Short mmCIF file of C-alpha atoms and ligand atoms in Angstrom, two decimals:
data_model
loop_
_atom_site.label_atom_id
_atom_site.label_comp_id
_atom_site.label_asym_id
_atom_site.label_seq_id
_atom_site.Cartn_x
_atom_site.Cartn_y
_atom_site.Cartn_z
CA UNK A 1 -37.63 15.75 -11.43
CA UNK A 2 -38.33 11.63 -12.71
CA UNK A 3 -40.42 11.09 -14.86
CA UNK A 4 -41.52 7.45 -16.69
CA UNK A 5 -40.76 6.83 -20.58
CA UNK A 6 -43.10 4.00 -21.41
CA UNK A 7 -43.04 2.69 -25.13
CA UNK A 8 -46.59 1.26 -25.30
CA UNK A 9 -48.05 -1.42 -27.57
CA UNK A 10 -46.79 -4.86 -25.94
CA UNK A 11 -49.16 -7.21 -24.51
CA UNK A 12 -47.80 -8.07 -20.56
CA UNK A 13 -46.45 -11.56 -20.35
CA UNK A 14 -45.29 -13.67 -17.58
CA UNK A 15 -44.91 -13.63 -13.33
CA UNK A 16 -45.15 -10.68 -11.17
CA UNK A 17 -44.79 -11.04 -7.53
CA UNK A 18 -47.22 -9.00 -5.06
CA UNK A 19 -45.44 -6.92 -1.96
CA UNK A 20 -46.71 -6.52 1.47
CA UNK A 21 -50.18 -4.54 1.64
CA UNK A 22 -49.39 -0.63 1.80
CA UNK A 23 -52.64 0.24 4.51
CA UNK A 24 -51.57 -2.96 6.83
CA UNK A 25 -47.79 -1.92 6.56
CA UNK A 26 -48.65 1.69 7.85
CA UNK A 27 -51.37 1.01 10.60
CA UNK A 28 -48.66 -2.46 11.97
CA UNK A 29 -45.64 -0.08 12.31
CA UNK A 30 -47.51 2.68 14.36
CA UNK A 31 -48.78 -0.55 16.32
CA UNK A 32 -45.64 -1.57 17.48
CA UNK A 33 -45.99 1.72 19.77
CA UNK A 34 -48.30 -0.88 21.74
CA UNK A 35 -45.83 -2.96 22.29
CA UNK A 36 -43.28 -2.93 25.89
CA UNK A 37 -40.46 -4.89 24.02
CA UNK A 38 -39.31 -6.10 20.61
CA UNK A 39 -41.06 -7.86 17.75
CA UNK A 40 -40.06 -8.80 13.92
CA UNK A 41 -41.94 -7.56 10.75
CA UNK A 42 -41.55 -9.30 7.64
CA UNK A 43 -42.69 -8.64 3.89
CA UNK A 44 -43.00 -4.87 4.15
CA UNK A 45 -43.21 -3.33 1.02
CA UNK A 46 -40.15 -1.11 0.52
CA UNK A 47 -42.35 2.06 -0.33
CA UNK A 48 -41.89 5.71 0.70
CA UNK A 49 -44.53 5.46 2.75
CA UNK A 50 -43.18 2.67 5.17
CA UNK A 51 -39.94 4.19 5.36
CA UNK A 52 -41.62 7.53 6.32
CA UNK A 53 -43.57 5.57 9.52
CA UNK A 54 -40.42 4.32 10.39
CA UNK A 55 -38.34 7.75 10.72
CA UNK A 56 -41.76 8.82 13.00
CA UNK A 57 -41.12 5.61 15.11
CA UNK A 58 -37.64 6.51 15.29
CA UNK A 59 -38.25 9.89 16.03
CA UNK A 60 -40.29 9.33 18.75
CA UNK A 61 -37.67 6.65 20.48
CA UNK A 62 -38.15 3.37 19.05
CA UNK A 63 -35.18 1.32 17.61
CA UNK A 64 -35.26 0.06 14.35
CA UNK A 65 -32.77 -2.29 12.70
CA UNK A 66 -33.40 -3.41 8.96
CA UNK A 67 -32.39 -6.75 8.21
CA UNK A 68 -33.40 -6.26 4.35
CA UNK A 69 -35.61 -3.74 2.21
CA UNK A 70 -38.42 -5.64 3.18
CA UNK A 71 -37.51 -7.20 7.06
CA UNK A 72 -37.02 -4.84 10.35
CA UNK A 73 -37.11 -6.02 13.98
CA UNK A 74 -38.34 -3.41 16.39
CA UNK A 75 -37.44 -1.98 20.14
CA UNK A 76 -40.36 -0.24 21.66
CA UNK A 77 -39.37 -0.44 25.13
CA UNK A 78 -37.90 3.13 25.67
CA UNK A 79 -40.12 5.52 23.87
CA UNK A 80 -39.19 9.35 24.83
CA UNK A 81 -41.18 11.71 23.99
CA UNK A 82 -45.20 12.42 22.61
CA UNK A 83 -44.54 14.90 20.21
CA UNK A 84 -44.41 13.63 16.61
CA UNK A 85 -42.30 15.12 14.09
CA UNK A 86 -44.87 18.02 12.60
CA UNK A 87 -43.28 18.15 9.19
CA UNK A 88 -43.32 13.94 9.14
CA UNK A 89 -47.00 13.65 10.20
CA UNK A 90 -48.18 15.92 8.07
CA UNK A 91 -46.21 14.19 4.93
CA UNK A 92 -48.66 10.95 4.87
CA UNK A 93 -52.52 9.69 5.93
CA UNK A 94 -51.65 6.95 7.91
CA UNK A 95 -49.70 9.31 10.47
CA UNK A 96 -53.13 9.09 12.15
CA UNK A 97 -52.66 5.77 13.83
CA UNK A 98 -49.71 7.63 16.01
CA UNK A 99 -52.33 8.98 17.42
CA UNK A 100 -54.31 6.20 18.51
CA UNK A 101 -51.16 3.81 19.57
CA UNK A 102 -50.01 6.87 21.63
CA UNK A 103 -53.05 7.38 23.47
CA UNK A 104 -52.42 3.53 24.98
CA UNK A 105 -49.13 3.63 25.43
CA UNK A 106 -48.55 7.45 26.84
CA UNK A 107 -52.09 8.86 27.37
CA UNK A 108 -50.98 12.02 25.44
CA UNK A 109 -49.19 12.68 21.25
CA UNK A 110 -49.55 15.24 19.50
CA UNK A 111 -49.19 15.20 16.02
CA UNK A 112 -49.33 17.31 12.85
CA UNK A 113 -52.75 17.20 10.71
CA UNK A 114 -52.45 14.14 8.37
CA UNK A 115 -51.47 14.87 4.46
CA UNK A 116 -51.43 12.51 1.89
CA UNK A 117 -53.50 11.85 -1.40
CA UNK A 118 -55.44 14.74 -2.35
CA UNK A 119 -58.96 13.05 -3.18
CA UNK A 120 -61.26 15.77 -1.76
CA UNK A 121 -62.53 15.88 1.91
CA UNK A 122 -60.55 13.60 4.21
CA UNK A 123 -62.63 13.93 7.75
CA UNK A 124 -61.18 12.24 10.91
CA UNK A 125 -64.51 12.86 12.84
CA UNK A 126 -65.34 9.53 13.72
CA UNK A 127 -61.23 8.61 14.81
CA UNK A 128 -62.03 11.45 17.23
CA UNK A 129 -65.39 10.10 18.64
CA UNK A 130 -64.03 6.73 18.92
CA UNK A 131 -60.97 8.78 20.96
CA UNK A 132 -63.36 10.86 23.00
CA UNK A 133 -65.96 7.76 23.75
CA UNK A 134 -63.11 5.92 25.38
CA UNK A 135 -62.06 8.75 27.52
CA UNK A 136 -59.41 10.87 25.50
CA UNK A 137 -60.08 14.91 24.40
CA UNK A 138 -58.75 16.18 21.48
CA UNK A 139 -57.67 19.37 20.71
CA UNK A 140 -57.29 20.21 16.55
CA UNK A 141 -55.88 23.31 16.05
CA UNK A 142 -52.80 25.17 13.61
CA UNK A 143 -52.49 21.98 11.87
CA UNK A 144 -51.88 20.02 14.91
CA UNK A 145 -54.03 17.09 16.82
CA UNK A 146 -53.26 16.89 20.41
CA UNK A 147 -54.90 13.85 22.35
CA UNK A 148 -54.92 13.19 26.10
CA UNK A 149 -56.09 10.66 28.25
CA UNK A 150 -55.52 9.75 31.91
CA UNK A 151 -57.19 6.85 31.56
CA UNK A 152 -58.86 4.67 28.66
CA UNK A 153 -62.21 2.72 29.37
CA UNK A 154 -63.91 0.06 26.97
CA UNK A 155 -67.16 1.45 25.75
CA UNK A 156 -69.53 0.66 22.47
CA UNK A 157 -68.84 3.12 19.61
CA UNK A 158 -71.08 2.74 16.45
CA UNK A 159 -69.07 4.12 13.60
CA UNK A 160 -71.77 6.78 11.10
CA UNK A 161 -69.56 5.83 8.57
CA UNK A 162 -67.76 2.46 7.50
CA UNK A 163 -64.21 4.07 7.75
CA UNK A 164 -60.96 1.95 7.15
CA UNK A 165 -58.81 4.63 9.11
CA UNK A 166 -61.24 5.52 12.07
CA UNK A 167 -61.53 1.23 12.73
CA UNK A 168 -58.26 0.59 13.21
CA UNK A 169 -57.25 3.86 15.41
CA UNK A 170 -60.00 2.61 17.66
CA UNK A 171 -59.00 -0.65 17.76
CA UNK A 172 -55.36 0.66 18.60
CA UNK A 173 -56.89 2.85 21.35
CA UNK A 174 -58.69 0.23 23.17
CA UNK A 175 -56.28 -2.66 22.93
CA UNK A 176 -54.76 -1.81 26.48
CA UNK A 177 -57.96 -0.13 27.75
CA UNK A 178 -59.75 -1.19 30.82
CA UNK A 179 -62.75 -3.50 29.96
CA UNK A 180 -64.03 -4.45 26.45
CA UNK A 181 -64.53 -2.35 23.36
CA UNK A 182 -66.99 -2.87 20.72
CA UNK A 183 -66.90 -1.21 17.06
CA UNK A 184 -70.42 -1.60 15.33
CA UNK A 185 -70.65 -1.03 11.65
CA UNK A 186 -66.43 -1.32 11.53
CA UNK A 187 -64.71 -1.74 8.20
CA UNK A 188 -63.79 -5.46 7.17
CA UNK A 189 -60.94 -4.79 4.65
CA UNK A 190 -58.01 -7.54 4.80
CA UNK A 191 -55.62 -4.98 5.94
CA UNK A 192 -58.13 -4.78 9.51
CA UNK A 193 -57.87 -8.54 9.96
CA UNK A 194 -54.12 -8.23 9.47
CA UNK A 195 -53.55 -5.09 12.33
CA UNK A 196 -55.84 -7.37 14.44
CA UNK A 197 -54.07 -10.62 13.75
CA UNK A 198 -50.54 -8.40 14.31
CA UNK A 199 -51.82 -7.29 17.67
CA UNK A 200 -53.22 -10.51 18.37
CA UNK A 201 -50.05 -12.23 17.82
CA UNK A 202 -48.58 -9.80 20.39
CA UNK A 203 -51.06 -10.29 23.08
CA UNK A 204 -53.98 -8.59 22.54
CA UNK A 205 -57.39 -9.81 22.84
CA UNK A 206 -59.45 -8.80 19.69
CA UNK A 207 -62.43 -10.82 18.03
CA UNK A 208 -64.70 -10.56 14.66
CA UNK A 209 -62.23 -8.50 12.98
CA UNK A 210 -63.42 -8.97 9.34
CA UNK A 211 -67.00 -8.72 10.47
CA UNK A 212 -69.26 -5.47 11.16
CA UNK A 213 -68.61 -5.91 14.32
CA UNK A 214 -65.37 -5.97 16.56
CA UNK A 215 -64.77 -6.58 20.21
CA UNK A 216 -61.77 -5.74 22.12
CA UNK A 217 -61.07 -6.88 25.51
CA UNK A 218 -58.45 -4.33 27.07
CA UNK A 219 -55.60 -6.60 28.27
CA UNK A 220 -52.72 -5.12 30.18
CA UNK A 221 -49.54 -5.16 28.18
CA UNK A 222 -48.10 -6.39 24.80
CA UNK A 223 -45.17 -8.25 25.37
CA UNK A 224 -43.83 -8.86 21.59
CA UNK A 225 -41.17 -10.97 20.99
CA UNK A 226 -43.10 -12.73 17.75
CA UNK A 227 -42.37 -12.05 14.20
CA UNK A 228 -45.19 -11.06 12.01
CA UNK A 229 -45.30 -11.05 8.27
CA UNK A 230 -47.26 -8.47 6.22
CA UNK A 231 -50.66 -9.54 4.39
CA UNK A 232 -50.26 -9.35 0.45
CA UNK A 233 -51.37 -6.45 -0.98
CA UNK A 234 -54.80 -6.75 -2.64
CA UNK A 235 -54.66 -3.45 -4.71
CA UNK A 236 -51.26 -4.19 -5.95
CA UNK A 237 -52.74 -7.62 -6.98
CA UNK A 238 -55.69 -6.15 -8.53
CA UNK A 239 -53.43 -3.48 -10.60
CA UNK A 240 -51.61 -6.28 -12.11
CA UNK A 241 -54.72 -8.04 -13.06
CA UNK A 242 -56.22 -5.13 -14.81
CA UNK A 243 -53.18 -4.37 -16.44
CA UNK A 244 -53.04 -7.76 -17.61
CA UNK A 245 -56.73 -7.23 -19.14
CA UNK A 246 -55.59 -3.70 -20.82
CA UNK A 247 -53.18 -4.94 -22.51
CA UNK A 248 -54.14 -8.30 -23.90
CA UNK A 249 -51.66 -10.08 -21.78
CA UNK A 250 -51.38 -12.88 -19.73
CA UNK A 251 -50.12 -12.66 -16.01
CA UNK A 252 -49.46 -15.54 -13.11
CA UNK A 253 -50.04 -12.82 -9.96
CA UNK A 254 -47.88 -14.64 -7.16
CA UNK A 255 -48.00 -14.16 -3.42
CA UNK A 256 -51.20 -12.80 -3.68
CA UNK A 257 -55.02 -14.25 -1.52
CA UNK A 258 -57.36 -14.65 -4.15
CA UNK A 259 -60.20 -14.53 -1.95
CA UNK A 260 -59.53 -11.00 -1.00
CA UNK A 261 -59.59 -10.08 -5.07
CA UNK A 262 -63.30 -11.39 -5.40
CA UNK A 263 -65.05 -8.55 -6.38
CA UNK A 264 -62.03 -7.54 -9.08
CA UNK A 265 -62.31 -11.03 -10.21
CA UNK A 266 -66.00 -11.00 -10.88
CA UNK A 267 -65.48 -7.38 -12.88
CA UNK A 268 -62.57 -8.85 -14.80
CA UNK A 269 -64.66 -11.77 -15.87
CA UNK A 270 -67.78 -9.26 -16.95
CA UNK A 271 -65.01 -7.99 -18.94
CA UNK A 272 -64.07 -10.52 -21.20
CA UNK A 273 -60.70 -11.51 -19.33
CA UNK A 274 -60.08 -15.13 -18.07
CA UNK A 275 -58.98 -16.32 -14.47
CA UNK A 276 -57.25 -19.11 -13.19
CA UNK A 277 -57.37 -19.09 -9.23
CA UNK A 278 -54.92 -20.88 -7.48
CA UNK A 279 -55.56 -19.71 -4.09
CA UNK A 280 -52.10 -18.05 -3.48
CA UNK A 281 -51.71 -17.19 -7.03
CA UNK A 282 -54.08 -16.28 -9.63
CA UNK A 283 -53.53 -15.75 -13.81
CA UNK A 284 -55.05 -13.46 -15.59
CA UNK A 285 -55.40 -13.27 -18.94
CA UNK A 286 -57.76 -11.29 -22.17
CA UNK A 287 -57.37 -11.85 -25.46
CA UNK A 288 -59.73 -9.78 -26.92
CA UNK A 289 -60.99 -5.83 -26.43
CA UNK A 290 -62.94 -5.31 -23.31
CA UNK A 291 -66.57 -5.19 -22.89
CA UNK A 292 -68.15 -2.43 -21.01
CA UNK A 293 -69.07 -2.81 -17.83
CA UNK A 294 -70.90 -0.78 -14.45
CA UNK A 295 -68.73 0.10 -11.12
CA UNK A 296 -70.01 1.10 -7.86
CA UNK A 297 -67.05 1.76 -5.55
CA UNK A 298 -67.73 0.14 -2.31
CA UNK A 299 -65.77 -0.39 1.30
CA UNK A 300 -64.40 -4.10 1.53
CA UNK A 301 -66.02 -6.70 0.02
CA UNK A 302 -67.48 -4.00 -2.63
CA UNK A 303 -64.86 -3.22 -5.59
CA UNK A 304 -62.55 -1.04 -3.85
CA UNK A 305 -62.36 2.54 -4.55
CA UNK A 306 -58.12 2.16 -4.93
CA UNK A 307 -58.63 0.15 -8.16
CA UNK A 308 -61.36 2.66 -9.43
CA UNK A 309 -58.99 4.38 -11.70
CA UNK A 310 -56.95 0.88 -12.86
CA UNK A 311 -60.73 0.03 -14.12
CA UNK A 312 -60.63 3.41 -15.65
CA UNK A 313 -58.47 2.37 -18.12
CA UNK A 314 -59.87 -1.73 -18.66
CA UNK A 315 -63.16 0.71 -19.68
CA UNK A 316 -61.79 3.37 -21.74
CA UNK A 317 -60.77 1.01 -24.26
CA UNK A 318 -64.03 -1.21 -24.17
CA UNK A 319 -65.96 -2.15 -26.90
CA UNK A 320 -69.38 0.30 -25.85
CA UNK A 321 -69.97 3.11 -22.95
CA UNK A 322 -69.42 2.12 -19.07
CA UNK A 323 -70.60 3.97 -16.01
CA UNK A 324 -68.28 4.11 -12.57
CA UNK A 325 -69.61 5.33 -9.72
CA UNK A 326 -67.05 6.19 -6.89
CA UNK A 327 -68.76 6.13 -3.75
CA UNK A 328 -65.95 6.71 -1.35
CA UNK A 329 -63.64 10.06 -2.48
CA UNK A 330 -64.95 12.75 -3.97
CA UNK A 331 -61.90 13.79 -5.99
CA UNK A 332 -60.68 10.55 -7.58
CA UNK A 333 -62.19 11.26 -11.31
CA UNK A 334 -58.63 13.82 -11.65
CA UNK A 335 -57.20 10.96 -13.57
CA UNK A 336 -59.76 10.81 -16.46
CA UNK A 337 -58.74 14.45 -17.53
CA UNK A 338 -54.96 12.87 -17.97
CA UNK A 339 -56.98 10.05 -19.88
CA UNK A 340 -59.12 12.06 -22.22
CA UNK A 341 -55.34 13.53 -23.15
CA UNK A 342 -54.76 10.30 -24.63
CA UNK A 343 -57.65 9.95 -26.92
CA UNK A 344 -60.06 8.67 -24.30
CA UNK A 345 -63.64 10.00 -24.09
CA UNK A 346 -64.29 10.39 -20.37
CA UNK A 347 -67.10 12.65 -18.73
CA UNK A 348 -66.89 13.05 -15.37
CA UNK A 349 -69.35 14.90 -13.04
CA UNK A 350 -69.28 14.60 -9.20
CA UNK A 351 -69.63 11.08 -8.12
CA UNK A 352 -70.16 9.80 -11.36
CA UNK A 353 -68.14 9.32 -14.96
CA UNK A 354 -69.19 7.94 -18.28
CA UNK A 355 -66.72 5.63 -20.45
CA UNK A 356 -67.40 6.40 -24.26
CA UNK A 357 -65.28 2.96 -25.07
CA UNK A 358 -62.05 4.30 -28.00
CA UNK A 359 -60.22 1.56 -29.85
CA UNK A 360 -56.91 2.93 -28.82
CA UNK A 361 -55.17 5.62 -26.69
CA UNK A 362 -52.18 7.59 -27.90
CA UNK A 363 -49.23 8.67 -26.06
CA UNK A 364 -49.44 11.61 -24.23
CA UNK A 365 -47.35 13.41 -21.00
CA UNK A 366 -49.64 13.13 -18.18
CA UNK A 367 -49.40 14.01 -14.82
CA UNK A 368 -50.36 11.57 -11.55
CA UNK A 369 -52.84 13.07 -9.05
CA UNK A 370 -52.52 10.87 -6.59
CA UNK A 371 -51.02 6.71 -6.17
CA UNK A 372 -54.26 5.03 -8.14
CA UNK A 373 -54.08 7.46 -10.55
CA UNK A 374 -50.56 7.13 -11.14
CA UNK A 375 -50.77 3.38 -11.53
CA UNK A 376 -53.58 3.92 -13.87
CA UNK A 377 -51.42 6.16 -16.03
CA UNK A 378 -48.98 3.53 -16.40
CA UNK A 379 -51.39 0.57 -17.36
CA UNK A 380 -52.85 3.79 -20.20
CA UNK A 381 -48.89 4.28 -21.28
CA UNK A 382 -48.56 0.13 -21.56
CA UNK A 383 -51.41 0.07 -23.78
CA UNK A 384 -51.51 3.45 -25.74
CA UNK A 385 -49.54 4.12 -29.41
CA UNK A 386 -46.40 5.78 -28.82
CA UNK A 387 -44.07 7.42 -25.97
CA UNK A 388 -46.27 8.34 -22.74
CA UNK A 389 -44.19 10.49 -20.18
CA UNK A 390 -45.91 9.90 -17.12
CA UNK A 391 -44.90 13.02 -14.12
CA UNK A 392 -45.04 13.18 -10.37
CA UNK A 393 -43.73 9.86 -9.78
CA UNK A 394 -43.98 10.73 -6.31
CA UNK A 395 -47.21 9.49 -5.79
CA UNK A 396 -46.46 6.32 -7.24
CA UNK A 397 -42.98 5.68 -5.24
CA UNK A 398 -45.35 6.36 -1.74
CA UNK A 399 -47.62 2.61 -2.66
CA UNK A 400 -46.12 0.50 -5.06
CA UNK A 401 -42.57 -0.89 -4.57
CA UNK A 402 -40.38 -1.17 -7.69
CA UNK A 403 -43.16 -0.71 -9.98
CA UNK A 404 -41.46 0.06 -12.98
CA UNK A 405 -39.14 -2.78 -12.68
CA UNK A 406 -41.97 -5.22 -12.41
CA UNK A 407 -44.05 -4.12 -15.34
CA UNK A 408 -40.27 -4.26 -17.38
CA UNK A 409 -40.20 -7.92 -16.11
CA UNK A 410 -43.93 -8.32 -17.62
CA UNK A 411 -42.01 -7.35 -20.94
CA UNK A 412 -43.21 -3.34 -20.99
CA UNK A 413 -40.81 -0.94 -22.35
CA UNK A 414 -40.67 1.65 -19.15
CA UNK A 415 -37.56 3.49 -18.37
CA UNK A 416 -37.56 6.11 -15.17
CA UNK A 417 -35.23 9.16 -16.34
CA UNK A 418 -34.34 12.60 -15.14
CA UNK A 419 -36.36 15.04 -16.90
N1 LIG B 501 -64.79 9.34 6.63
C1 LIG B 501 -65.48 10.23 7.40
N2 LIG B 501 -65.04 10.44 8.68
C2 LIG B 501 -63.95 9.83 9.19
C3 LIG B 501 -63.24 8.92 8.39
C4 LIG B 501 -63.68 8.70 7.10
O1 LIG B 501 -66.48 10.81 6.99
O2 LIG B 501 -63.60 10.07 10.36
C5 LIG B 501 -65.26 9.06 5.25
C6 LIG B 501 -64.24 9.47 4.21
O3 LIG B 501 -64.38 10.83 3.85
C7 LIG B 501 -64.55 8.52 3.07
C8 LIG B 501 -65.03 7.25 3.79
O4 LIG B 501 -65.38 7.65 5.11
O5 LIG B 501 -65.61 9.01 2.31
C9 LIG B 501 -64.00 6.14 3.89
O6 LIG B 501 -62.78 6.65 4.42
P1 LIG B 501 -61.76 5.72 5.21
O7 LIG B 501 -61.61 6.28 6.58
O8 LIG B 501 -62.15 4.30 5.05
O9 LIG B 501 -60.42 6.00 4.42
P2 LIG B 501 -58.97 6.14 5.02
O10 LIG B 501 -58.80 5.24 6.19
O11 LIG B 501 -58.58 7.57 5.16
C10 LIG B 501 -57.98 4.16 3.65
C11 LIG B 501 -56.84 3.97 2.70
C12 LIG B 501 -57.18 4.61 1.37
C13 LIG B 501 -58.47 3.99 0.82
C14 LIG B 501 -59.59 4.12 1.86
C15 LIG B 501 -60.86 3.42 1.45
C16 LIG B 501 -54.97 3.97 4.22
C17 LIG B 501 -53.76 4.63 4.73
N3 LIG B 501 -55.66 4.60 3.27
O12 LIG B 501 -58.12 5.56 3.81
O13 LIG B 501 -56.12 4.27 0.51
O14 LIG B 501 -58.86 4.65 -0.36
O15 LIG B 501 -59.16 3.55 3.11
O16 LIG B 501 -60.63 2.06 1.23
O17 LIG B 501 -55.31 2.86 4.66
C18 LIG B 501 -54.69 4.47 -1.32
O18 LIG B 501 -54.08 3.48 -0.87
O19 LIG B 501 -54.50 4.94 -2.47
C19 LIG B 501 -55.69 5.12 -0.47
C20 LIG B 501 -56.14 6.35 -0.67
#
């Protein structure tokens, strides 16, 4: 088993460069199932995750050649079977989109239930309804999905709930359907305008991605032959920005879109940290302890839900008592428990948890729940007094690509070793 040795106390100084967004990696590479020929993907991060999509590509007959840790062309032209590897599927979230790129291309997958983070309920009701509105049953059972459809037809579907995961399978779904598509009340993340601009590229016909409201008219094939480079990845950006306010540093965030980081920015400011925005880059800097500050987790623009526990931190040091509300997964307060280890005074009930502001955290072994939380246990182990051993780096290595090495660059002592 790894664990992280981080030597805390020194303020993060310097450049950090963002990868290629996680959630538009993982919902592009199932897309490429969509695609009758060969296309080029560029700036993927080189994550556990990604590679994980690729074996299930691979597995179910694409061709994949890397060209670096972050470059792969693809050859979907011969795919040969529609069962997905069970024990594959089951290993990530984002094995739903399989499902959705499979109904277009085959009109039948079957896959194994999706894993992933454990943040409480994970539903895939409204993935299904978009499914079964366009023509497609589904059968759930023993841990497996199995979808089927002779023949997929454009329709309106009105999402109940504004659901990252459930807008892009539909989208997938109805890219090669006959006749047009509409998703009302759709999620408007950047990684949604990304899959759409991906397809897009490759033929497809999709508008207002980015908006409430999407429309897809059903074209007949996607040809490929482009190359398509991954959207920066906003959360990474915004854990490097926080961590910059934690510990009192001062951070130039390259290869990043500062308008996707709004809503961090604004919080960051409330804060007491300082921005430059250069449009592509942004620095970050705080020079003194953090003032307190209210969260409501939101989907896209809202502050997003995947820096909730990053913000964690920023507040358990601040200089009076903060309230976050997280609106989105009812299991992602785990981390505060690993917090309140290291000094901090953290209450936590259901949806909501109160920040009792401490001067300083002290080292402690803590244990990762899930990727946020293990991020935010590194920003705690950057700032806190002492050793922190932070465990089940597993979590971590699944959505942020050579993390320790770019906090070292930042100047933080942080050494991965065998326990
Ligand atoms: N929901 C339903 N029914 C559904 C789908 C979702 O009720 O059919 C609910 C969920 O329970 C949740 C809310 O809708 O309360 C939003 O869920 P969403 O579908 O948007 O989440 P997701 O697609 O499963 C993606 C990211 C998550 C991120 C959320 C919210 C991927 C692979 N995962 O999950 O990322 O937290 O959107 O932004 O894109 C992470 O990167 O650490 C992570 C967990």
């Amino acid at each position: 088993m790894e664990k992280l040795v981080i030597k805390g106390g020194t303020p993060l100084k310097g450049d950090v460069t963002i990868s290629g967004a996680k959630n538009a990696a993982v919902a592009i590479l199932p897309a490429t199932l969509l695609i009758n020929g060969i296309c080029r993907i560029e700036n993927l991060p080189n994550i556990s995750d990604v590679k994980i999509s690729c074996e299930i590509l691979e597995a179910l007959g694409a061709k994949i050649t890397w060209h670096s840790d972050n470059e792969i062309t693809i050859d979907t032209r011969n795919i040969t079977t529609t069962q997905a590897p069970l024990e594959l599927t089951s290993k990530f979230r984002a094995s739903y989109y399989v499902i959705g790129a499979m109904l277009s291309r085959k009109g039948d997958i079957t896959v194994g239930m999706p894993g992933g983070c454990k943040l409480g309920a994970r539903p895939i009701d409204q993935h299904i309804k978009g499914f079964e509105a366009l023509g497609a049953t589904v059968e759930v059972e023993k841990g497996t999905i199995n979808a089927k459809a002779k023949k997929l037809v454009g329709t309106a579907i009105y999402m109940d709930v504004t659901s990252v995961g459930a807008t892009i399978n539909v989208m997938l779904s109805a890219v090669l359907a006959n006749g047009t598509t509409t998703i009302d009340n759709a999620a408007k993340e950047p990684h949604i305008v990304d899959v759409a601009n991906f397809l897009n590229a490759m033929g497809a016909d999709i508008r207002g991605a980015g908006t409430d409201i999407i429309k897809i008219n059903g074209v007949k094939e996607l040809k490929g032959g482009a190359t398509y480079s991954v959207v920066p990845d906003q959360i990474e950006a915004g854990t490097f920005m926080l961590a910059a306010v934690a510990s009192k540093g001062d951070v130039l965030i390259k290869n990043c879109i500062t308008k996707h980081l709004e809503s961090i920015t604004a919080k960051v400011i409330e804060v007491g940290g300082q921005i430059e925005d250069f449009g592509d880059s942004m620095r970050v800097w705080c020079t003194k302890r953090p003032s307190p500050a209210n969260i409501k987790t939101l989907p896209y623009p809202g502050f997003p839900t995947d820096l909730q526990p990053q913000m964690g931190v920023v507040l358990s040091i601040a200089d009076g008592t903060s309230i976050i509300n997280e609106n989105i997964w009812e299991s992602r307060f785990q981390y505060t428990e690993e917090l309140n280890k290291m000094g901090a005074k953290i209450t936590a009930q259901g949806k909501t948890a109160f920040f009792e502001g401490v001067k300083k955290l002290t080292a402690a072994p803590v244990y990762s729940s899930d990727l946020r939380a293990g991020a935010a246990l590194i920003i705690a182990g950057i700032i806190a007094d002492g050793e922190t051993e932070v465990y089940n780096l597993e979590h971590i290595d699944r959505g942020y690509e050579n993390i320790e090495a770019k906090f070292r660059a930042l100047g933080a002592i942080i050494n991965r070793v065998k326990d």
